[in-house]
mmCIF file of C-alpha atoms and ligand atoms in Angstrom:
data_model
loop_
_atom_site.group_PDB
_atom_site.id
_atom_site.type_symbol
_atom_site.label_atom_id
_atom_site.label_comp_id
_atom_site.label_asym_id
_atom_site.label_seq_id
_atom_site.Cartn_x
_atom_site.Cartn_y
_atom_site.Cartn_z
ATOM 1 C CA MET A 78 0.000 0.000 0.000
ATOM 2 C CA ILE A 79 1.268 3.489 -0.852
ATOM 3 C CA GLU A 80 1.515 5.894 2.069
ATOM 4 C CA LYS A 81 1.543 9.640 1.354
ATOM 5 C CA ILE A 82 3.225 12.073 3.731
ATOM 6 C CA GLN A 83 2.703 15.784 2.989
ATOM 7 C CA ILE A 84 5.235 18.450 3.921
ATOM 8 C CA SER A 85 4.117 22.096 3.775
ATOM 9 C CA THR A 86 6.683 24.866 4.140
ATOM 10 C CA ASP A 87 7.263 28.478 3.105
ATOM 11 C CA THR A 88 9.302 27.391 0.070
ATOM 12 C CA GLY A 89 6.700 24.897 -1.158
ATOM 13 C CA ASN A 90 4.879 21.649 -0.571
ATOM 14 C CA SER A 91 6.191 18.162 -1.056
ATOM 15 C CA THR A 92 4.527 14.750 -1.132
ATOM 16 C CA VAL A 93 6.577 11.766 -0.029
ATOM 17 C CA LEU A 94 5.198 8.563 -1.558
ATOM 18 C CA LEU A 95 6.258 5.541 0.466
ATOM 19 C CA GLY A 96 6.002 2.213 -1.336
ATOM 20 C CA GLU A 97 5.380 3.824 -4.758
ATOM 21 C CA GLY A 98 7.322 2.321 -7.696
ATOM 22 C CA LEU A 99 9.779 3.821 -10.183
ATOM 23 C CA SER A 100 7.641 2.061 -12.807
ATOM 24 C CA ASN A 101 4.797 4.474 -11.962
ATOM 25 C CA LEU A 102 6.915 7.645 -12.277
ATOM 26 C CA ILE A 103 4.946 8.827 -15.303
ATOM 27 C CA ALA A 104 1.813 9.264 -13.165
ATOM 28 C CA TYR A 105 3.510 12.155 -11.328
ATOM 29 C CA LEU A 106 5.028 13.986 -14.288
ATOM 30 C CA PRO A 107 3.467 17.049 -15.907
ATOM 31 C CA ASP A 108 2.916 17.104 -19.664
ATOM 32 C CA THR A 109 6.036 19.075 -20.479
ATOM 33 C CA LYS A 110 9.726 18.564 -21.280
ATOM 34 C CA ILE A 111 11.130 16.069 -18.754
ATOM 35 C CA ILE A 112 14.821 15.867 -17.923
ATOM 36 C CA VAL A 113 16.064 12.981 -15.794
ATOM 37 C CA ILE A 114 19.311 13.331 -13.882
ATOM 38 C CA THR A 115 20.863 10.217 -12.397
ATOM 39 C CA ASP A 116 24.214 8.601 -11.635
ATOM 40 C CA ASN A 117 25.997 5.897 -13.604
ATOM 41 C CA VAL A 118 25.142 3.124 -11.090
ATOM 42 C CA ILE A 119 21.386 3.784 -11.162
ATOM 43 C CA LEU A 120 21.564 4.114 -14.924
ATOM 44 C CA LYS A 121 23.103 0.653 -15.217
ATOM 45 C CA HIS A 122 20.394 -0.967 -13.072
ATOM 46 C CA TYR A 123 17.286 0.958 -14.101
ATOM 47 C CA HIS A 124 17.769 2.785 -17.437
ATOM 48 C CA THR A 125 14.841 0.967 -19.082
ATOM 49 C CA TYR A 126 12.423 2.749 -16.734
ATOM 50 C CA PHE A 127 13.313 6.237 -17.972
ATOM 51 C CA SER A 128 14.953 5.758 -21.379
ATOM 52 C CA GLU A 129 12.307 7.885 -23.150
ATOM 53 C CA TYR A 130 13.334 11.095 -21.327
ATOM 54 C CA ASN A 131 16.205 13.552 -21.874
ATOM 55 C CA LEU A 132 18.983 12.228 -19.674
ATOM 56 C CA ILE A 133 21.884 13.758 -17.781
ATOM 57 C CA GLU A 134 24.311 11.282 -16.252
ATOM 58 C CA ILE A 135 26.660 12.170 -13.401
ATOM 59 C CA GLY A 136 29.243 10.152 -11.462
ATOM 60 C CA THR A 137 29.093 8.844 -7.897
ATOM 61 C CA GLY A 138 30.708 9.711 -4.571
ATOM 62 C CA GLU A 139 31.159 12.880 -2.506
ATOM 63 C CA GLN A 140 33.797 14.099 -4.988
ATOM 64 C CA VAL A 141 31.042 14.738 -7.587
ATOM 65 C CA LYS A 142 29.010 16.842 -5.147
ATOM 66 C CA THR A 143 30.633 20.060 -6.371
ATOM 67 C CA LEU A 144 29.902 23.284 -8.217
ATOM 68 C CA ASP A 145 31.666 21.741 -11.252
ATOM 69 C CA THR A 146 28.942 19.101 -11.481
ATOM 70 C CA ILE A 147 26.298 21.815 -11.097
ATOM 71 C CA ALA A 148 27.930 23.729 -13.981
ATOM 72 C CA TYR A 149 27.955 20.529 -16.079
ATOM 73 C CA ILE A 150 24.235 19.976 -15.423
ATOM 74 C CA LEU A 151 23.398 23.605 -16.260
ATOM 75 C CA GLU A 152 25.298 23.265 -19.551
ATOM 76 C CA LYS A 153 23.314 20.120 -20.404
ATOM 77 C CA LEU A 154 20.040 21.866 -19.512
ATOM 78 C CA VAL A 155 20.926 24.617 -21.991
ATOM 79 C CA GLU A 156 21.794 21.942 -24.573
ATOM 80 C CA PHE A 157 18.363 20.302 -24.035
ATOM 81 C CA GLU A 158 16.745 23.748 -24.412
ATOM 82 C CA ALA A 159 15.147 23.456 -20.997
ATOM 83 C CA ASP A 160 12.947 26.418 -20.124
ATOM 84 C CA ARG A 161 10.885 27.521 -17.165
ATOM 85 C CA THR A 162 8.162 25.007 -18.022
ATOM 86 C CA SER A 163 10.539 22.020 -17.986
ATOM 87 C CA PHE A 164 10.427 19.470 -15.174
ATOM 88 C CA ILE A 165 13.533 17.875 -13.630
ATOM 89 C CA VAL A 166 13.567 14.423 -12.023
ATOM 90 C CA GLY A 167 16.495 13.313 -9.873
ATOM 91 C CA ILE A 168 16.749 9.527 -9.597
ATOM 92 C CA GLY A 169 19.299 8.342 -7.075
ATOM 93 C CA GLY A 170 20.611 8.427 -3.547
ATOM 94 C CA GLY A 171 21.367 11.425 -1.356
ATOM 95 C CA ILE A 172 24.116 12.721 -3.591
ATOM 96 C CA VAL A 173 21.957 12.826 -6.721
ATOM 97 C CA CYS A 174 19.065 14.397 -4.785
ATOM 98 C CA ASP A 175 21.281 17.077 -3.166
ATOM 99 C CA ILE A 176 22.829 17.988 -6.537
ATOM 100 C CA VAL A 177 19.637 17.857 -8.591
ATOM 101 C CA GLY A 178 17.590 19.942 -6.134
ATOM 102 C CA PHE A 179 20.266 22.632 -6.238
ATOM 103 C CA ALA A 180 20.718 22.613 -10.035
ATOM 104 C CA ALA A 181 16.941 22.698 -10.646
ATOM 105 C CA SER A 182 16.518 25.548 -8.145
ATOM 106 C CA VAL A 183 19.101 27.846 -9.721
ATOM 107 C CA PHE A 184 18.514 27.185 -13.434
ATOM 108 C CA MET A 185 16.441 30.133 -14.697
ATOM 109 C CA ARG A 186 15.798 30.984 -11.028
ATOM 110 C CA GLY A 187 14.072 27.688 -10.393
ATOM 111 C CA LEU A 188 12.448 24.844 -12.295
ATOM 112 C CA ARG A 189 9.924 22.376 -10.883
ATOM 113 C CA PHE A 190 11.514 19.145 -9.742
ATOM 114 C CA GLY A 191 10.841 15.768 -8.084
ATOM 115 C CA PHE A 192 12.872 12.820 -6.841
ATOM 116 C CA VAL A 193 12.886 9.062 -7.070
ATOM 117 C CA SER A 194 14.828 8.324 -3.923
ATOM 118 C CA THR A 195 16.757 5.095 -4.338
ATOM 119 C CA SER A 196 18.953 4.552 -1.270
ATOM 120 C CA LEU A 197 17.727 3.921 2.264
ATOM 121 C CA LEU A 198 19.588 6.985 3.506
ATOM 122 C CA SER A 199 17.942 9.248 0.970
ATOM 123 C CA GLN A 200 14.476 7.738 1.503
ATOM 124 C CA VAL A 201 14.572 8.412 5.234
ATOM 125 C CA ASP A 202 16.486 11.658 5.188
ATOM 126 C CA ALA A 203 18.351 13.215 2.228
ATOM 127 C CA SER A 204 15.481 13.521 -0.242
ATOM 128 C CA VAL A 205 13.056 14.823 2.392
ATOM 129 C CA GLY A 206 13.040 18.339 3.805
ATOM 130 C CA GLY A 207 14.199 20.603 0.995
ATOM 131 C CA LYS A 208 17.903 21.064 1.792
ATOM 132 C CA ASN A 209 19.816 20.899 -1.478
ATOM 133 C CA GLY A 210 23.462 21.689 -1.929
ATOM 134 C CA VAL A 211 27.016 20.726 -2.709
ATOM 135 C CA ASN A 212 30.355 20.618 -0.936
ATOM 136 C CA PHE A 213 32.714 23.552 -1.322
ATOM 137 C CA GLN A 214 36.451 23.687 -0.657
ATOM 138 C CA GLY A 215 36.163 20.321 1.034
ATOM 139 C CA TYR A 216 33.394 21.404 3.435
ATOM 140 C CA LYS A 217 30.159 19.461 3.430
ATOM 141 C CA ASN A 218 27.031 21.054 1.989
ATOM 142 C CA MET A 219 28.556 24.530 2.215
ATOM 143 C CA VAL A 220 26.674 25.964 -0.792
ATOM 144 C CA GLY A 221 22.999 25.353 -1.456
ATOM 145 C CA VAL A 222 19.351 26.338 -1.291
ATOM 146 C CA PHE A 223 16.133 25.424 0.460
ATOM 147 C CA ALA A 224 13.603 24.176 -2.095
ATOM 148 C CA GLN A 225 11.028 21.402 -1.836
ATOM 149 C CA PRO A 226 10.752 18.638 -4.452
ATOM 150 C CA GLU A 227 7.140 18.320 -5.636
ATOM 151 C CA PHE A 228 7.243 14.580 -4.995
ATOM 152 C CA VAL A 229 9.594 12.004 -3.552
ATOM 153 C CA ILE A 230 8.961 8.452 -4.713
ATOM 154 C CA CYS A 231 10.408 5.926 -2.255
ATOM 155 C CA ASP A 232 10.457 2.565 -4.027
ATOM 156 C CA PHE A 233 11.327 -0.073 -1.405
ATOM 157 C CA GLU A 234 12.063 -2.702 -4.101
ATOM 158 C CA MET A 235 14.973 -0.590 -5.366
ATOM 159 C CA LEU A 236 16.690 -0.987 -1.984
ATOM 160 C CA LYS A 237 17.382 -4.611 -2.919
ATOM 161 C CA THR A 238 19.966 -3.635 -5.547
ATOM 162 C CA LEU A 239 21.732 -1.306 -3.109
ATOM 163 C CA ASP A 240 25.145 -2.487 -1.958
ATOM 164 C CA GLU A 241 24.823 -4.074 1.536
ATOM 165 C CA LYS A 242 27.156 -1.505 3.146
ATOM 166 C CA GLU A 243 25.143 1.368 1.635
ATOM 167 C CA PHE A 244 21.918 -0.206 2.900
ATOM 168 C CA ILE A 245 23.335 -0.514 6.423
ATOM 169 C CA SER A 246 24.634 3.057 6.241
ATOM 170 C CA GLY A 247 21.036 4.275 5.745
ATOM 171 C CA PHE A 248 20.009 2.808 9.108
ATOM 172 C CA ALA A 249 22.149 5.428 10.856
ATOM 173 C CA GLU A 250 19.645 8.149 9.966
ATOM 174 C CA ILE A 251 16.735 5.947 11.122
ATOM 175 C CA VAL A 252 18.452 5.398 14.481
ATOM 176 C CA LYS A 253 19.116 9.152 14.624
ATOM 177 C CA ALA A 254 15.439 9.959 14.052
ATOM 178 C CA ALA A 255 14.446 7.516 16.794
ATOM 179 C CA ALA A 256 17.096 8.768 19.223
ATOM 180 C CA ILE A 257 16.096 12.434 18.915
ATOM 181 C CA ARG A 258 12.316 12.133 18.770
ATOM 182 C CA ASN A 259 10.737 8.702 18.974
ATOM 183 C CA ALA A 260 11.540 6.248 21.772
ATOM 184 C CA LYS A 261 8.878 3.864 20.387
ATOM 185 C CA LEU A 262 10.723 3.653 17.047
ATOM 186 C CA PHE A 263 13.946 3.033 18.980
ATOM 187 C CA ASP A 264 12.291 0.126 20.866
ATOM 188 C CA PHE A 265 10.975 -1.185 17.551
ATOM 189 C CA LEU A 266 14.461 -1.124 16.015
ATOM 190 C CA GLU A 267 15.958 -2.918 19.016
ATOM 191 C CA THR A 268 13.461 -5.759 18.515
ATOM 192 C CA ASN A 269 13.120 -5.765 14.734
ATOM 193 C CA TYR A 270 16.459 -4.649 13.285
ATOM 194 C CA SER A 271 17.161 -8.084 11.787
ATOM 195 C CA LYS A 272 13.777 -8.121 9.991
ATOM 196 C CA ALA A 273 14.456 -4.671 8.548
ATOM 197 C CA LEU A 274 17.967 -5.732 7.512
ATOM 198 C CA ALA A 275 16.395 -8.710 5.721
ATOM 199 C CA HIS A 276 14.133 -6.307 3.738
ATOM 200 C CA ASP A 277 10.967 -7.432 5.520
ATOM 201 C CA LEU A 278 8.484 -5.075 3.851
ATOM 202 C CA GLU A 279 6.429 -4.305 6.937
ATOM 203 C CA ALA A 280 9.495 -3.573 9.087
ATOM 204 C CA ILE A 281 11.153 -1.438 6.404
ATOM 205 C CA HIS A 282 7.952 0.478 5.700
ATOM 206 C CA TYR A 283 7.366 1.223 9.395
ATOM 207 C CA ALA A 284 10.975 2.338 10.017
ATOM 208 C CA ILE A 285 11.049 4.607 6.942
ATOM 209 C CA SER A 286 7.579 6.001 7.573
ATOM 210 C CA GLU A 287 8.285 6.917 11.204
ATOM 211 C CA SER A 288 11.626 8.528 10.253
ATOM 212 C CA VAL A 289 10.058 10.580 7.448
ATOM 213 C CA LYS A 290 7.217 11.701 9.743
ATOM 214 C CA ILE A 291 9.739 12.931 12.325
ATOM 215 C CA LYS A 292 11.683 14.837 9.677
ATOM 216 C CA ALA A 293 8.485 16.244 8.120
ATOM 217 C CA ALA A 294 7.242 17.562 11.486
ATOM 218 C CA VAL A 295 10.587 19.163 12.354
ATOM 219 C CA VAL A 296 10.976 20.724 8.885
ATOM 220 C CA GLU A 297 7.427 22.106 8.910
ATOM 221 C CA ALA A 298 8.121 23.761 12.267
ATOM 222 C CA ASP A 299 11.497 25.216 11.243
ATOM 223 C CA GLU A 300 12.334 24.849 7.547
ATOM 224 C CA LYS A 301 15.356 27.191 7.560
ATOM 225 C CA GLU A 302 17.017 25.687 10.659
ATOM 226 C CA LYS A 303 16.681 28.716 12.924
ATOM 227 C CA GLY A 304 16.034 26.491 15.939
ATOM 228 C CA GLU A 305 14.317 23.123 16.214
ATOM 229 C CA ARG A 306 15.610 21.730 12.888
ATOM 230 C CA LYS A 307 19.089 21.734 14.406
ATOM 231 C CA ILE A 308 18.127 18.563 16.337
ATOM 232 C CA LEU A 309 18.320 16.646 13.033
ATOM 233 C CA ASN A 310 22.071 17.282 13.255
ATOM 234 C CA PHE A 311 22.473 14.831 16.165
ATOM 235 C CA GLY A 312 25.874 13.222 15.540
ATOM 236 C CA HIS A 313 26.462 15.357 12.453
ATOM 237 C CA THR A 314 28.866 17.982 13.839
ATOM 238 C CA PHE A 315 31.342 15.182 14.484
ATOM 239 C CA ALA A 316 30.204 13.198 11.420
ATOM 240 C CA HIS A 317 30.780 15.910 8.816
ATOM 241 C CA SER A 318 34.330 16.394 10.047
ATOM 242 C CA ILE A 319 34.954 12.625 10.219
ATOM 243 C CA GLU A 320 33.550 12.233 6.688
ATOM 244 C CA LYS A 321 35.816 15.012 5.440
ATOM 245 C CA ILE A 322 38.961 13.586 7.024
ATOM 246 C CA TYR A 323 38.422 9.843 6.506
ATOM 247 C CA GLY A 324 36.175 9.721 3.436
ATOM 248 C CA ILE A 325 33.866 7.083 4.944
ATOM 249 C CA ARG A 326 30.138 6.769 4.118
ATOM 250 C CA HIS A 327 27.799 9.446 5.486
ATOM 251 C CA GLY A 328 25.775 6.962 7.577
ATOM 252 C CA GLU A 329 28.918 5.353 9.007
ATOM 253 C CA ALA A 330 30.255 8.759 10.037
ATOM 254 C CA VAL A 331 26.850 9.641 11.539
ATOM 255 C CA SER A 332 26.931 6.424 13.576
ATOM 256 C CA ILE A 333 30.366 7.250 15.033
ATOM 257 C CA GLY A 334 29.277 10.884 15.496
ATOM 258 C CA MET A 335 26.121 9.832 17.382
ATOM 259 C CA MET A 336 28.200 7.739 19.795
ATOM 260 C CA MET A 337 30.505 10.714 20.407
ATOM 261 C CA ALA A 338 27.496 12.984 20.992
ATOM 262 C CA ALA A 339 25.932 10.386 23.320
ATOM 263 C CA ARG A 340 29.157 10.171 25.355
ATOM 264 C CA LEU A 341 29.268 13.963 25.451
ATOM 265 C CA SER A 342 25.654 13.917 26.734
ATOM 266 C CA GLN A 343 26.670 11.456 29.454
ATOM 267 C CA PHE A 344 29.725 13.557 30.287
ATOM 268 C CA LYS A 345 27.495 16.607 30.746
ATOM 269 C CA GLY A 346 25.308 14.617 33.155
ATOM 270 C CA LEU A 347 22.346 14.554 30.772
ATOM 271 C CA LEU A 348 22.215 10.946 29.586
ATOM 272 C CA LYS A 349 22.446 7.785 31.703
ATOM 273 C CA GLU A 350 25.181 5.275 30.922
ATOM 274 C CA GLU A 351 22.556 2.551 30.208
ATOM 275 C CA GLU A 352 21.101 4.747 27.458
ATOM 276 C CA VAL A 353 24.546 5.250 25.876
ATOM 277 C CA THR A 354 25.014 1.466 25.979
ATOM 278 C CA ARG A 355 21.587 0.905 24.370
ATOM 279 C CA LEU A 356 22.517 3.206 21.487
ATOM 280 C CA GLU A 357 25.877 1.508 21.024
ATOM 281 C CA LYS A 358 24.324 -1.980 21.109
ATOM 282 C CA LEU A 359 21.703 -1.086 18.504
ATOM 283 C CA LEU A 360 24.280 0.448 16.134
ATOM 284 C CA VAL A 361 26.615 -2.550 16.539
ATOM 285 C CA ASN A 362 23.736 -5.016 15.959
ATOM 286 C CA ILE A 363 22.836 -3.217 12.741
ATOM 287 C CA GLY A 364 26.464 -3.469 11.614
ATOM 288 C CA LEU A 365 27.389 0.204 11.890
ATOM 289 C CA PRO A 366 30.778 1.392 13.189
ATOM 290 C CA VAL A 367 30.774 3.042 16.617
ATOM 291 C CA ARG A 368 34.471 3.920 16.989
ATOM 292 C CA LEU A 369 37.349 5.166 14.877
ATOM 293 C CA GLU A 370 40.996 5.887 15.620
ATOM 294 C CA ILE A 371 40.620 9.651 15.248
ATOM 295 C CA ASP A 372 43.327 12.255 14.704
ATOM 296 C CA LYS A 373 41.959 14.637 17.356
ATOM 297 C CA PRO A 374 43.699 17.896 16.311
ATOM 298 C CA LYS A 375 42.503 17.343 12.728
ATOM 299 C CA LEU A 376 38.972 16.637 13.939
ATOM 300 C CA LEU A 377 38.856 19.759 16.128
ATOM 301 C CA ASP A 378 40.227 21.861 13.279
ATOM 302 C CA ALA A 379 37.601 20.561 10.844
ATOM 303 C CA MET A 380 34.860 21.155 13.431
ATOM 304 C CA LYS A 381 36.003 24.757 13.909
ATOM 305 C CA LYS A 382 35.264 25.363 10.259
ATOM 306 C CA ASP A 383 31.923 23.551 10.304
ATOM 307 C CA LYS A 384 29.106 25.700 8.964
ATOM 308 C CA LYS A 385 26.889 24.980 11.954
ATOM 309 C CA ARG A 386 29.164 27.114 14.127
ATOM 310 C CA ASP A 387 27.386 30.074 15.757
ATOM 311 C CA SER A 388 30.098 32.717 16.451
ATOM 312 C CA GLU A 389 32.373 31.239 19.155
ATOM 313 C CA LYS A 390 30.090 28.311 19.946
ATOM 314 C CA ILE A 391 29.081 25.153 18.154
ATOM 315 C CA ASN A 392 25.518 23.941 18.551
ATOM 316 C CA PHE A 393 25.901 20.354 19.683
ATOM 317 C CA ILE A 394 22.838 18.190 19.730
ATOM 318 C CA LEU A 395 22.786 16.107 22.884
ATOM 319 C CA LEU A 396 20.283 13.637 24.340
ATOM 320 C CA ASP A 397 18.747 13.757 27.803
ATOM 321 C CA LYS A 398 17.097 10.410 27.143
ATOM 322 C CA ILE A 399 16.546 8.113 24.175
ATOM 323 C CA GLY A 400 13.831 9.908 22.209
ATOM 324 C CA ASN A 401 14.645 13.476 23.266
ATOM 325 C CA ALA A 402 17.313 15.802 21.902
ATOM 326 C CA ILE A 403 18.394 19.214 23.142
ATOM 327 C CA ILE A 404 20.487 21.956 21.559
ATOM 328 C CA TYR A 405 23.616 22.514 23.647
ATOM 329 C CA PRO A 406 26.016 25.301 22.526
ATOM 330 C CA MET A 407 29.653 24.690 23.465
ATOM 331 C CA THR A 408 32.956 26.331 22.630
ATOM 332 C CA ILE A 409 35.631 24.344 20.795
ATOM 333 C CA LYS A 410 37.807 24.749 23.910
ATOM 334 C CA GLU A 411 35.191 22.947 26.025
ATOM 335 C CA VAL A 412 35.074 20.124 23.477
ATOM 336 C CA GLU A 413 38.869 19.999 23.369
ATOM 337 C CA GLU A 414 38.947 19.370 27.118
ATOM 338 C CA VAL A 415 36.801 16.218 26.813
ATOM 339 C CA ILE A 416 37.736 14.972 23.352
ATOM 340 C CA ASN A 417 39.788 12.046 24.716
ATOM 341 C CA ASP A 418 36.720 10.749 26.567
ATOM 342 C CA LEU A 419 34.576 10.894 23.433
ATOM 343 C CA CYS A 420 36.733 9.015 20.939
HETATM 344 N N1 NAD B 1052 19.811 17.108 2.020
HETATM 345 C C1 NAD B 1052 19.736 16.493 3.158
HETATM 346 O O1 NAD B 1052 18.892 16.837 4.000
HETATM 347 C C2 NAD B 1052 20.643 15.347 3.462
HETATM 348 C C3 NAD B 1052 20.407 14.543 4.599
HETATM 349 C C4 NAD B 1052 21.243 13.453 4.819
HETATM 350 C C5 NAD B 1052 22.263 13.177 3.934
HETATM 351 N N2 NAD B 1052 22.465 13.969 2.855
HETATM 352 C C6 NAD B 1052 23.542 13.671 1.911
HETATM 353 O O2 NAD B 1052 23.273 12.439 1.265
HETATM 354 C C7 NAD B 1052 24.496 11.908 0.793
HETATM 355 C C8 NAD B 1052 24.562 10.427 1.073
HETATM 356 O O3 NAD B 1052 23.496 9.788 0.422
HETATM 357 P P1 NAD B 1052 23.528 8.220 0.115
HETATM 358 O O4 NAD B 1052 23.948 7.493 1.324
HETATM 359 O O5 NAD B 1052 22.254 7.883 -0.527
HETATM 360 O O6 NAD B 1052 24.768 8.079 -0.876
HETATM 361 P P2 NAD B 1052 24.870 8.058 -2.467
HETATM 362 O O7 NAD B 1052 23.921 8.962 -3.088
HETATM 363 O O8 NAD B 1052 26.324 8.219 -2.749
HETATM 364 O O9 NAD B 1052 24.475 6.567 -2.826
HETATM 365 C C9 NAD B 1052 25.338 5.532 -2.423
HETATM 366 C C10 NAD B 1052 25.706 4.622 -3.608
HETATM 367 O O10 NAD B 1052 24.617 3.740 -3.836
HETATM 368 C C11 NAD B 1052 24.229 3.784 -5.209
HETATM 369 N N3 NAD B 1052 22.798 3.545 -5.228
HETATM 370 C C12 NAD B 1052 21.810 4.369 -4.770
HETATM 371 N N4 NAD B 1052 20.623 3.750 -4.872
HETATM 372 C C13 NAD B 1052 20.860 2.526 -5.406
HETATM 373 C C14 NAD B 1052 20.009 1.411 -5.739
HETATM 374 N N5 NAD B 1052 18.695 1.422 -5.520
HETATM 375 N N6 NAD B 1052 20.596 0.325 -6.282
HETATM 376 C C15 NAD B 1052 21.942 0.283 -6.492
HETATM 377 N N7 NAD B 1052 22.784 1.268 -6.171
HETATM 378 C C16 NAD B 1052 22.231 2.380 -5.641
HETATM 379 C C17 NAD B 1052 24.653 5.134 -5.680
HETATM 380 O O11 NAD B 1052 24.848 5.113 -7.084
HETATM 381 C C18 NAD B 1052 25.955 5.345 -4.918
HETATM 382 O O12 NAD B 1052 26.998 4.687 -5.581
HETATM 383 C C19 NAD B 1052 25.609 12.686 1.480
HETATM 384 O O13 NAD B 1052 26.228 13.535 0.555
HETATM 385 C C20 NAD B 1052 24.875 13.467 2.549
HETATM 386 O O14 NAD B 1052 25.515 14.689 2.842
HETATM 387 C C21 NAD B 1052 21.676 15.035 2.604
#
């Protein structure tokens, strides 16, 4: 059964379609020039589903999430004679969605666009919420826009062709959603993680649906991240720096970052040790990394430059229990003092 989740914000409305199929994409497209943008891996697996449309192919990996790729897409849009009536469809994981949302939003000051979200991480997080952007000078998501895709098709069948490590990586954002906002989802994951890992449809649908609902509610309350939306960054202040230094997958870095943030929460007397252990056990059971031999000076340096820094302080997202996050501003010096206990 297809579940529809609506997101209404100042920059537009978006419908997330859980359980819809790529094969039904046409039902959501306007009668106008359609341009599909995807990466070479998705193209290899699924090109027959969108071979009738104008196509722009990009590469994979964080190294393609740059302004150069945006310029390449804009050139191709000119070549296809795209105009303000054209419709752009991004088909791919978080990287394709982040790039396509940005390119569509700046071409001729903004074309309509939608996504077919193909990785677990993008279905639960990256394709939802209207943040689109690219990395700049090695810093994650430094340049971008807020713009909502008209639709996000989340085809659960497509998750079966996803590399196992990529699939597992997506669970990090589900655990994050549960940890910051939904203790019931956390309990569910503790009991049912193996079913979800085995692609049990009911378990996968429930986990994705609950995560998207959490993100939708937070984004509707604070689209531009003035306050509450910051809680979605639980684990991410550490993760973005870890990702930059070690080049590991986003979800893997988020998993390590969440453990560091949980230990920081415990250190600040907010979170009980049993809760930190519960988080660690769940992440380990799922197959996510929880520790890394970290070069601490490098990490602190990267964090200093993180875009989430508010003047002298960084807004850390800490937990006071599983299911509740709080925004906790700290100076880099304060973090430096405890960094050995976090790694
Ligand atoms: N905008 C946001 O709010 C937001 C939120 C979270 C993460 N992100 C971003 O998302 C990115 C990570 O996304 P990701 O984990 O999806 O990585 P990704 O887009 O790199 O996809 C991972 C790999 O899986 C392949 N793939 C995707 N779907 C597939 C499928 N169905 N079958 C076979 N292969 C498939 C891709 O081609 C790629 O090689 C990061 O850049 C992160 O910063 C953005």
